Amino acid sequence: MAKQIIQLTERRTWNALAAHYDGVARMHLRKLFADDPKRGERMTVEGAGLYLDYSKNRITYETLQLLLQLADESGLRRRIDAMFRGDKINITENRAVLHVALRAPIGASIVVDGENVVPAVHAVLDRMADLSNRLRSGEWKGHTGKRIRNVINVGIGGSDLGPVMAYEALKRYSDRAMTFRFVSNVDATDFAEAVQDLDPEETLFIISSKTFTTLETMTNAHSAREWLLATVRGGEKSIAQHFVAVSTNRAEVAKFGIDTANMFGFWDWVGGRYSMDSAIGLSTMIAIGPDNFRSMLGGFHVMDEHFRTAPFERNLPVLMGLLAVWYSDFFGAQTAAVLPYEQYLKRFPAYLQQLTMESNGKQVTLDGTGVKYDTGAIYWGEPGTNGQHSFYQLIHQGTRLIPCDFIAFSKTLNPLGRHHDMLVANVFAQAEALAFGKTAEEVKAEGTPDWLVPHRVFQGNRPSNTILADRLTPESLGKLVALYEHSVFTQGVIWNVDSFDQWGVELGKILAQRIIPELESKAEPALNHDSSTNNLIRRYRRSKEEL
Ligand code: F6P
């Protein structure tokens, strides 16, 4: 019998929060800090080696209590346990959600359909390590006997964003004698530019696709095969030394012509956007080596354990997830900015976009009824300090409320003069300016003419989190990614949505399959779309024929 699910908006605490919000919305962070001189020490938490200062949020201790109560009422503890236990919590696809098993230590036991999956995870890791070592040492050679110097990951979405982000983040740990590229877009420019200066005889393609049917990835994979075969004479036989696959679909891998001995598997309980620490991370492991990859997994695991065991009031992902709900649903914030003050994390916001928006961009609850509240915010961001000279103007003085996550490291990987102190000074300064602003009196006291004063006032009261870690390492990257994974999970539990499906990407894919032959056919096709789409198709067909 279907279980009666209480709508979020009917929960007692939800309504208490709505009433409480009216008071908090009128409070200024200036006053909250003045009233409680220790707020900046009290509203902080350290867990799994990361330090979170959440004091510059528009909350009181009562807000926090209510949000924690909401988590309890929403069954967060039960849902965390269900995920870690391997229950099929991705209900629309009837799948377990076990990215946490990808970083479980070898002795652990996580059972799915009667089988402990941890040994299989480690068996794949060992095979990945073997391939990585053979490539890094030069033992694995191309078909003509040349050493492999270039690795190109071909994949899209979760089969691309994680690998690119991790490669960029951990470049400092990578083998600089090798070149790593990432091809994702079906736009041929992506492929053409990635290979234009590479020697096919020295190039290995990793075709990364969970399904091995994704249009973009398979189109690029076929182009890669043609590019290789045009130079490396040896026909199909040469494929074995230049192509490996990462997939859950053995049959399609074999059909493509890749030796399944060179296939690295994962499982349906790993969602694409949660797969960077599965075999999808093969390019990462080749770049940074198996030991570094394992220490990244170690970092993930430390955060998993923190999330699983820490009391909610000291649980970083829980606190961040609850604050995200607070801003989305009570303050009506449409977006959230992620601002890493670490150049190596330049692709982290793009990675988070898929993680957060594909997970919680949902409009129905688990029981299929429409939500009566806002769900996932729009995530975006750029590394500091670049953003400061671009969009920060709107965050400081615009009309919209944009909660920010600042991410910084105490130690730099590239010590150079005063750079790092300047970088970190900017993180602290931005969070301070956003929170406390500058009043008209303060502006006037600087001798500003009256007419200019309103332009130079900073209202402040703009919320942010500051996340501090010691140094960007494979381990701290793992912790940071897991922090956001579990924050996304927390939000999804409160909103009562399935954070692990992505039906919203299907319709466009199907329509594209219908339009492709209409663009390609020699004869004028009979078009049955709306008048706009029909017209665009006709116009494109006409202009592609013109010289
Ligand atoms: O765009 C939807 C999606 O299914 C993502 O969830 C996934 O990460 C991506 O496509 C790539 O899928 P695959 O790994 O199967 O090629």
Coordinates of N, CA and C in Angstrom, one line a residue, residues 183-256:
V183 N 37.0 15.8 -24.8 CA 36.1 16.1 -25.9 C 34.7 15.7 -25.5
S184 N 33.8 16.7 -25.5 CA 32.4 16.4 -25.1 C 31.4 16.8 -26.1
N185 N 31.5 18.0 -26.7 CA 30.5 18.6 -27.5 C 30.4 17.8 -28.8
V186 N 29.1 17.7 -29.3 CA 29.0 17.1 -30.7 C 29.4 18.1 -31.7
D187 N 29.6 19.4 -31.4 CA 30.2 20.4 -32.3 C 31.6 19.9 -32.6
A188 N 31.8 19.7 -33.9 CA 33.1 19.1 -34.4 C 34.3 19.9 -34.0
T189 N 34.1 21.1 -33.7 CA 35.2 22.0 -33.3 C 35.9 21.4 -32.0
D190 N 35.1 20.9 -31.2 CA 35.6 20.3 -29.9 C 36.7 19.2 -30.2
F191 N 36.2 18.3 -31.1 CA 37.2 17.2 -31.5 C 38.3 17.8 -32.3
A192 N 38.0 18.6 -33.3 CA 39.1 19.1 -34.2 C 40.2 19.8 -33.4
E193 N 39.8 20.7 -32.5 CA 40.8 21.4 -31.8 C 41.5 20.5 -30.8
A194 N 40.9 19.5 -30.3 CA 41.5 18.7 -29.3 C 42.7 17.9 -29.9
V195 N 42.5 17.5 -31.2 CA 43.5 16.6 -31.8 C 44.4 17.3 -32.8
Q196 N 44.2 18.6 -33.1 CA 44.9 19.2 -34.2 C 46.4 19.2 -34.1
D197 N 46.9 19.2 -32.9 CA 48.4 19.2 -32.8 C 48.9 17.8 -32.3
L198 N 48.1 16.8 -32.3 CA 48.5 15.5 -31.7 C 48.8 14.5 -32.8
D199 N 49.7 13.6 -32.4 CA 50.1 12.5 -33.3 C 49.2 11.3 -33.0
P200 N 48.4 10.8 -33.9 CA 47.5 9.7 -33.6 C 48.3 8.5 -33.1
E201 N 49.5 8.3 -33.5 CA 50.3 7.1 -33.1 C 50.6 7.2 -31.6
E202 N 50.5 8.4 -31.1 CA 50.9 8.5 -29.6 C 49.7 8.8 -28.8
T203 N 48.5 8.5 -29.3 CA 47.2 9.0 -28.7 C 46.4 7.8 -28.3
L204 N 45.9 7.9 -27.0 CA 44.9 6.9 -26.5 C 43.6 7.6 -26.3
F205 N 42.5 7.0 -26.8 CA 41.2 7.6 -26.5 C 40.5 6.7 -25.4
I206 N 40.0 7.4 -24.4 CA 39.1 6.8 -23.4 C 37.7 7.1 -23.8
I207 N 36.9 6.2 -24.2 CA 35.5 6.5 -24.5 C 34.7 6.2 -23.3
S208 N 34.2 7.3 -22.7 CA 33.6 7.2 -21.4 C 32.1 7.4 -21.5
S209 N 31.3 6.4 -21.3 CA 29.9 6.6 -21.4 C 29.2 5.5 -20.7
K210 N 28.4 5.9 -19.7 CA 27.7 4.8 -18.9 C 26.9 4.0 -19.8
T211 N 26.1 4.6 -20.7 CA 25.2 3.8 -21.5 C 25.9 3.4 -22.8
F212 N 26.9 4.0 -23.3 CA 27.6 3.8 -24.6 C 26.6 4.0 -25.7
T213 N 25.6 4.8 -25.6 CA 24.7 5.1 -26.6 C 24.5 6.6 -26.8
T214 N 25.2 7.4 -26.0 CA 24.9 8.9 -26.0 C 25.4 9.5 -27.3
L215 N 24.5 10.2 -27.9 CA 24.8 10.7 -29.3 C 26.1 11.4 -29.4
E216 N 26.4 12.4 -28.5 CA 27.6 13.2 -28.6 C 28.8 12.3 -28.5
T217 N 28.8 11.4 -27.5 CA 30.0 10.6 -27.3 C 30.2 9.6 -28.4
M218 N 29.2 9.0 -28.9 CA 29.4 8.0 -29.9 C 29.8 8.7 -31.2
T219 N 29.3 9.9 -31.5 CA 29.7 10.6 -32.7 C 31.1 10.9 -32.6
N220 N 31.6 11.4 -31.5 CA 33.0 11.8 -31.3 C 33.9 10.5 -31.3
A221 N 33.4 9.5 -30.8 CA 34.1 8.2 -30.7 C 34.4 7.7 -32.2
H222 N 33.3 7.8 -33.0 CA 33.5 7.3 -34.4 C 34.5 8.3 -35.1
S223 N 34.4 9.5 -34.9 CA 35.3 10.5 -35.5 C 36.8 10.2 -35.1
A224 N 36.9 9.8 -33.8 CA 38.2 9.5 -33.3 C 38.8 8.2 -34.0
R225 N 37.9 7.3 -34.2 CA 38.3 6.1 -34.8 C 38.8 6.4 -36.3
E226 N 38.0 7.2 -37.0 CA 38.4 7.5 -38.4 C 39.7 8.3 -38.4
W227 N 39.9 9.2 -37.4 CA 41.1 10.0 -37.3 C 42.3 9.1 -37.1
L228 N 42.1 8.1 -36.3 CA 43.2 7.2 -36.0 C 43.5 6.3 -37.2
L229 N 42.5 5.8 -37.8 CA 42.7 4.8 -38.8 C 43.3 5.5 -40.1
A230 N 43.0 6.8 -40.2 CA 43.6 7.5 -41.4 C 45.1 7.6 -41.3
T231 N 45.6 7.5 -40.2 CA 47.1 7.6 -40.0 C 47.8 6.3 -39.6
V232 N 47.2 5.6 -38.6 CA 47.8 4.4 -38.1 C 47.3 3.3 -39.0
R233 N 48.0 2.9 -39.9 CA 47.6 1.8 -40.8 C 47.6 0.5 -40.0
G234 N 46.7 -0.3 -40.1 CA 46.6 -1.5 -39.3 C 45.2 -1.9 -39.0
G235 N 44.3 -1.0 -39.6 CA 42.9 -1.3 -39.5 C 42.4 -1.6 -38.1
E236 N 41.4 -2.4 -38.0 CA 40.7 -2.6 -36.7 C 41.7 -3.1 -35.7
K237 N 42.8 -3.8 -36.1 CA 43.8 -4.3 -35.1 C 44.4 -3.2 -34.3
S238 N 44.5 -2.0 -34.9 CA 45.2 -0.9 -34.1 C 44.3 -0.3 -33.0
I239 N 43.0 -0.6 -33.2 CA 42.0 0.0 -32.2 C 42.4 -0.4 -30.8
A240 N 42.8 -1.7 -30.6 CA 43.1 -2.2 -29.3 C 44.1 -1.4 -28.5
Q241 N 45.1 -0.9 -29.2 CA 46.1 -0.1 -28.4 C 45.8 1.4 -28.3
H242 N 44.8 1.8 -29.0 CA 44.5 3.2 -28.9 C 43.1 3.6 -28.4
F243 N 42.3 2.6 -28.1 CA 41.0 2.8 -27.5 C 40.8 2.0 -26.3
V244 N 40.3 2.6 -25.2 CA 39.8 1.8 -24.1 C 38.4 2.4 -23.8
A245 N 37.6 1.7 -23.1 CA 36.2 2.1 -22.8 C 35.9 2.1 -21.3
V246 N 35.1 3.0 -20.9 CA 34.6 3.0 -19.5 C 33.0 3.0 -19.7
S247 N 32.4 2.0 -19.2 CA 31.0 1.9 -19.5 C 30.3 0.8 -18.6
T248 N 29.0 0.8 -18.6 CA 28.3 -0.3 -18.0 C 27.7 -1.2 -19.0
N249 N 27.9 -0.8 -20.3 CA 27.3 -1.6 -21.4 C 28.3 -2.3 -22.3
R250 N 28.6 -3.6 -21.8 CA 29.6 -4.4 -22.5 C 29.3 -4.7 -23.9
A251 N 28.0 -4.9 -24.2 CA 27.6 -5.3 -25.6 C 27.9 -4.2 -26.6
E252 N 27.6 -2.9 -26.2 CA 27.8 -1.8 -27.1 C 29.3 -1.5 -27.2
V253 N 30.1 -1.7 -26.2 CA 31.5 -1.5 -26.2 C 32.1 -2.5 -27.3
A254 N 31.7 -3.8 -27.2 CA 32.2 -4.8 -28.1 C 31.7 -4.4 -29.6
K255 N 30.5 -4.0 -29.7 CA 30.0 -3.6 -31.0 C 30.8 -2.5 -31.7
F256 N 31.3 -1.6 -30.8 CA 32.1 -0.5 -31.3 C 33.5 -1.0 -31.8

